[in-house]
C-alpha cells in the first residue's frame, strides 16, 4: 500500500506552508506500509517556540483554505516545543530544533520511503545546522 493521492496533496501543501514560514529540514515519509492509522508523516522544525507555532498556524490555515482539510487533533500548543496536527491521512510534526534532535523521528522512519516535496521545502534541508552555526547554538545536529 502507498500513500493516497489525497495524502500526497496534503503533504505537499503542508510542506510548502512550512517552507513559507521558514521551517527547517522539512521531510515527509510514506508510512502507509507500517502504520494503519495514517499514510504519511511530515516533519519540520524551527529554532524557537514562536516560530513553531507560526509554522503550525500557517499549515492549518493553508490546508483548510486550499484543500478544505481540518485537523481532527492538535496537540502540544501549551509549550509549542512539539506540535502535532493529525489530519488522519497525514500527521504533521513541527518541533523545536532541540526536540527534533533529541527525539530523532527520522531514525524511526528511515526505512520508509521518502515522499517528494516542493522545491522550497527541499531547500530547507540543512537549515537547522546552518542556523545553529550562525547563532553559536547546538541545534541542527540531525543525522
PDB file of C-alpha atoms in Angstrom:
ATOM      1  CA  UNK A   1       0.000   0.000   0.000  1.00  0.00           C
ATOM      2  CA  UNK A   2       1.227   3.503  -0.727  1.00  0.00           C
ATOM      3  CA  UNK A   3       0.122   6.942   0.324  1.00  0.00           C
ATOM      4  CA  UNK A   4      -3.062   8.066  -1.408  1.00  0.00           C
ATOM      5  CA  UNK A   5      -3.215  10.982  -3.838  1.00  0.00           C
ATOM      6  CA  UNK A   6      -5.094  12.957  -1.173  1.00  0.00           C
ATOM      7  CA  UNK A   7      -2.340  12.301   1.368  1.00  0.00           C
ATOM      8  CA  UNK A   8       0.332  13.426  -1.072  1.00  0.00           C
ATOM      9  CA  UNK A   9      -1.685  16.555  -1.856  1.00  0.00           C
ATOM     10  CA  UNK A  10      -1.944  17.354   1.870  1.00  0.00           C
ATOM     11  CA  UNK A  11       1.765  16.681   2.437  1.00  0.00           C
ATOM     12  CA  UNK A  12       2.782  18.966  -0.423  1.00  0.00           C
ATOM     13  CA  UNK A  13       0.522  21.820   0.715  1.00  0.00           C
ATOM     14  CA  UNK A  14       1.696  21.468   4.316  1.00  0.00           C
ATOM     15  CA  UNK A  15       5.351  21.315   3.262  1.00  0.00           C
ATOM     16  CA  UNK A  16       5.002  24.455   1.153  1.00  0.00           C
ATOM     17  CA  UNK A  17       3.252  26.273   4.011  1.00  0.00           C
ATOM     18  CA  UNK A  18       6.043  25.246   6.400  1.00  0.00           C
ATOM     19  CA  UNK A  19       8.702  26.391   3.930  1.00  0.00           C
ATOM     20  CA  UNK A  20       6.916  29.725   3.518  1.00  0.00           C
ATOM     21  CA  UNK A  21       7.204  30.221   7.293  1.00  0.00           C
ATOM     22  CA  UNK A  22      10.924  29.363   7.186  1.00  0.00           C
ATOM     23  CA  UNK A  23      10.764  25.905   8.735  1.00  0.00           C
ATOM     24  CA  UNK A  24      13.974  23.893   8.798  1.00  0.00           C
ATOM     25  CA  UNK A  25      14.683  20.406   7.492  1.00  0.00           C
ATOM     26  CA  UNK A  26      11.261  19.567   6.062  1.00  0.00           C
ATOM     27  CA  UNK A  27      10.900  15.906   5.179  1.00  0.00           C
ATOM     28  CA  UNK A  28       7.979  13.528   4.600  1.00  0.00           C
ATOM     29  CA  UNK A  29       7.730   9.762   4.848  1.00  0.00           C
ATOM     30  CA  UNK A  30       5.202   7.335   3.404  1.00  0.00           C
ATOM     31  CA  UNK A  31       4.368   5.245   6.475  1.00  0.00           C
ATOM     32  CA  UNK A  32       1.327   3.525   4.978  1.00  0.00           C
ATOM     33  CA  UNK A  33       3.035   0.116   4.815  1.00  0.00           C
ATOM     34  CA  UNK A  34       3.941   0.099   8.513  1.00  0.00           C
ATOM     35  CA  UNK A  35       1.064   2.021  10.100  1.00  0.00           C
ATOM     36  CA  UNK A  36      -2.641   1.548   9.566  1.00  0.00           C
ATOM     37  CA  UNK A  37      -3.607   4.845  11.201  1.00  0.00           C
ATOM     38  CA  UNK A  38      -2.112   7.258   8.651  1.00  0.00           C
ATOM     39  CA  UNK A  39      -0.428   7.398   5.258  1.00  0.00           C
ATOM     40  CA  UNK A  40       2.331   9.935   5.813  1.00  0.00           C
ATOM     41  CA  UNK A  41       4.328  11.860   8.350  1.00  0.00           C
ATOM     42  CA  UNK A  42       5.607  15.360   7.643  1.00  0.00           C
ATOM     43  CA  UNK A  43       8.420  16.604   9.875  1.00  0.00           C
ATOM     44  CA  UNK A  44       9.637  20.186  10.190  1.00  0.00           C
ATOM     45  CA  UNK A  45      11.449  22.207  12.810  1.00  0.00           C
ATOM     46  CA  UNK A  46      12.183  25.748  13.906  1.00  0.00           C
ATOM     47  CA  UNK A  47      14.724  27.341  16.249  1.00  0.00           C
ATOM     48  CA  UNK A  48      12.188  28.844  18.666  1.00  0.00           C
ATOM     49  CA  UNK A  49       8.731  28.248  20.123  1.00  0.00           C
ATOM     50  CA  UNK A  50       7.139  31.258  18.458  1.00  0.00           C
ATOM     51  CA  UNK A  51       8.225  30.103  15.011  1.00  0.00           C
ATOM     52  CA  UNK A  52       7.000  26.555  15.701  1.00  0.00           C
ATOM     53  CA  UNK A  53       3.560  27.990  16.451  1.00  0.00           C
ATOM     54  CA  UNK A  54       3.666  30.249  13.382  1.00  0.00           C
ATOM     55  CA  UNK A  55       4.515  27.312  11.113  1.00  0.00           C
ATOM     56  CA  UNK A  56       1.701  25.203  12.562  1.00  0.00           C
ATOM     57  CA  UNK A  57      -0.811  28.045  12.218  1.00  0.00           C
ATOM     58  CA  UNK A  58       0.181  28.553   8.569  1.00  0.00           C
ATOM     59  CA  UNK A  59      -0.114  24.839   7.780  1.00  0.00           C
ATOM     60  CA  UNK A  60      -3.512  24.650   9.430  1.00  0.00           C
ATOM     61  CA  UNK A  61      -4.793  27.769   7.666  1.00  0.00           C
ATOM     62  CA  UNK A  62      -3.452  26.767   4.240  1.00  0.00           C
ATOM     63  CA  UNK A  63      -4.804  23.215   4.345  1.00  0.00           C
ATOM     64  CA  UNK A  64      -8.207  24.478   5.433  1.00  0.00           C
ATOM     65  CA  UNK A  65      -8.355  27.278   2.862  1.00  0.00           C
ATOM     66  CA  UNK A  66      -6.897  25.433  -0.136  1.00  0.00           C
ATOM     67  CA  UNK A  67      -7.996  21.850   0.492  1.00  0.00           C
ATOM     68  CA  UNK A  68     -10.871  22.075   2.969  1.00  0.00           C
ATOM     69  CA  UNK A  69      -8.918  19.957   5.461  1.00  0.00           C
ATOM     70  CA  UNK A  70      -9.107  20.474   9.205  1.00  0.00           C
ATOM     71  CA  UNK A  71      -7.097  18.529  11.749  1.00  0.00           C
ATOM     72  CA  UNK A  72      -9.032  16.083  13.898  1.00  0.00           C
ATOM     73  CA  UNK A  73      -6.498  16.698  16.650  1.00  0.00           C
ATOM     74  CA  UNK A  74      -3.922  19.333  17.548  1.00  0.00           C
ATOM     75  CA  UNK A  75      -1.542  18.644  20.417  1.00  0.00           C
ATOM     76  CA  UNK A  76       1.355  20.426  22.066  1.00  0.00           C
ATOM     77  CA  UNK A  77       0.186  24.035  21.877  1.00  0.00           C
ATOM     78  CA  UNK A  78       0.915  24.858  25.501  1.00  0.00           C
ATOM     79  CA  UNK A  79       4.698  24.728  25.269  1.00  0.00           C
ATOM     80  CA  UNK A  80       4.983  24.923  21.463  1.00  0.00           C
ATOM     81  CA  UNK A  81       8.042  22.670  21.586  1.00  0.00           C
ATOM     82  CA  UNK A  82       6.435  19.912  19.537  1.00  0.00           C
ATOM     83  CA  UNK A  83       3.061  20.478  17.945  1.00  0.00           C
ATOM     84  CA  UNK A  84       1.266  17.654  16.204  1.00  0.00           C
ATOM     85  CA  UNK A  85      -1.512  18.119  13.656  1.00  0.00           C
ATOM     86  CA  UNK A  86      -3.471  14.947  12.898  1.00  0.00           C
ATOM     87  CA  UNK A  87      -5.341  15.062   9.591  1.00  0.00           C
ATOM     88  CA  UNK A  88      -5.977  11.276   9.650  1.00  0.00           C
ATOM     89  CA  UNK A  89      -4.446  10.894   6.151  1.00  0.00           C
ATOM     90  CA  UNK A  90      -1.272  12.631   7.316  1.00  0.00           C
ATOM     91  CA  UNK A  91       0.268  13.620  10.628  1.00  0.00           C
ATOM     92  CA  UNK A  92       2.349  16.791  10.784  1.00  0.00           C
ATOM     93  CA  UNK A  93       5.067  17.140  13.430  1.00  0.00           C
ATOM     94  CA  UNK A  94       6.558  20.602  13.914  1.00  0.00           C
ATOM     95  CA  UNK A  95       9.263  20.529  16.543  1.00  0.00           C
ATOM     96  CA  UNK A  96      11.609  22.940  18.223  1.00  0.00           C
ATOM     97  CA  UNK A  97      15.072  22.132  16.844  1.00  0.00           C
ATOM     98  CA  UNK A  98      16.223  20.726  20.192  1.00  0.00           C
ATOM     99  CA  UNK A  99      13.287  18.305  20.346  1.00  0.00           C
ATOM    100  CA  UNK A 100      13.906  17.310  16.758  1.00  0.00           C
ATOM    101  CA  UNK A 101      17.470  16.298  17.557  1.00  0.00           C
ATOM    102  CA  UNK A 102      16.543  14.586  20.841  1.00  0.00           C
ATOM    103  CA  UNK A 103      13.613  12.511  19.543  1.00  0.00           C
ATOM    104  CA  UNK A 104      15.161  11.867  16.107  1.00  0.00           C
ATOM    105  CA  UNK A 105      11.966  10.769  14.379  1.00  0.00           C
ATOM    106  CA  UNK A 106      13.945  10.407  11.144  1.00  0.00           C
ATOM    107  CA  UNK A 107      15.737   7.433  12.658  1.00  0.00           C
ATOM    108  CA  UNK A 108      12.432   5.744  13.472  1.00  0.00           C
ATOM    109  CA  UNK A 109      11.077   6.120   9.937  1.00  0.00           C
ATOM    110  CA  UNK A 110      14.289   5.925   7.884  1.00  0.00           C
ATOM    111  CA  UNK A 111      13.232   2.617   6.318  1.00  0.00           C
ATOM    112  CA  UNK A 112      10.027   4.159   4.967  1.00  0.00           C
ATOM    113  CA  UNK A 113      10.060   5.756   1.532  1.00  0.00           C
ATOM    114  CA  UNK A 114      10.651   9.488   1.490  1.00  0.00           C
ATOM    115  CA  UNK A 115       7.938  11.447  -0.311  1.00  0.00           C
ATOM    116  CA  UNK A 116       8.888  14.068  -2.891  1.00  0.00           C
ATOM    117  CA  UNK A 117       8.243  17.617  -1.718  1.00  0.00           C
ATOM    118  CA  UNK A 118       8.008  21.036  -3.365  1.00  0.00           C
ATOM    119  CA  UNK A 119      11.359  22.626  -4.210  1.00  0.00           C
ATOM    120  CA  UNK A 120      11.001  25.289  -1.491  1.00  0.00           C
ATOM    121  CA  UNK A 121      10.616  22.558   1.125  1.00  0.00           C
ATOM    122  CA  UNK A 122      13.602  20.583  -0.153  1.00  0.00           C
ATOM    123  CA  UNK A 123      15.758  23.726   0.068  1.00  0.00           C
ATOM    124  CA  UNK A 124      15.175  23.791   3.850  1.00  0.00           C
ATOM    125  CA  UNK A 125      17.383  20.723   4.370  1.00  0.00           C
ATOM    126  CA  UNK A 126      20.378  21.627   6.480  1.00  0.00           C
ATOM    127  CA  UNK A 127      18.902  24.966   7.579  1.00  0.00           C
ATOM    128  CA  UNK A 128      18.814  23.956  11.252  1.00  0.00           C
ATOM    129  CA  UNK A 129      22.538  23.243  11.220  1.00  0.00           C
ATOM    130  CA  UNK A 130      23.201  26.459   9.305  1.00  0.00           C
ATOM    131  CA  UNK A 131      21.155  28.449  11.851  1.00  0.00           C
ATOM    132  CA  UNK A 132      22.966  26.833  14.775  1.00  0.00           C
ATOM    133  CA  UNK A 133      26.356  27.680  13.302  1.00  0.00           C
ATOM    134  CA  UNK A 134      25.335  31.295  12.764  1.00  0.00           C
ATOM    135  CA  UNK A 135      23.959  31.694  16.283  1.00  0.00           C
ATOM    136  CA  UNK A 136      26.566  29.585  18.058  1.00  0.00           C
ATOM    137  CA  UNK A 137      23.921  27.085  19.238  1.00  0.00           C
ATOM    138  CA  UNK A 138      23.847  23.317  19.113  1.00  0.00           C
ATOM    139  CA  UNK A 139      20.556  22.996  17.248  1.00  0.00           C
ATOM    140  CA  UNK A 140      20.517  21.252  13.954  1.00  0.00           C
ATOM    141  CA  UNK A 141      22.613  18.199  14.611  1.00  0.00           C
ATOM    142  CA  UNK A 142      20.227  15.989  12.682  1.00  0.00           C
ATOM    143  CA  UNK A 143      21.509  12.680  11.436  1.00  0.00           C
TER     144      UNK A 143
END
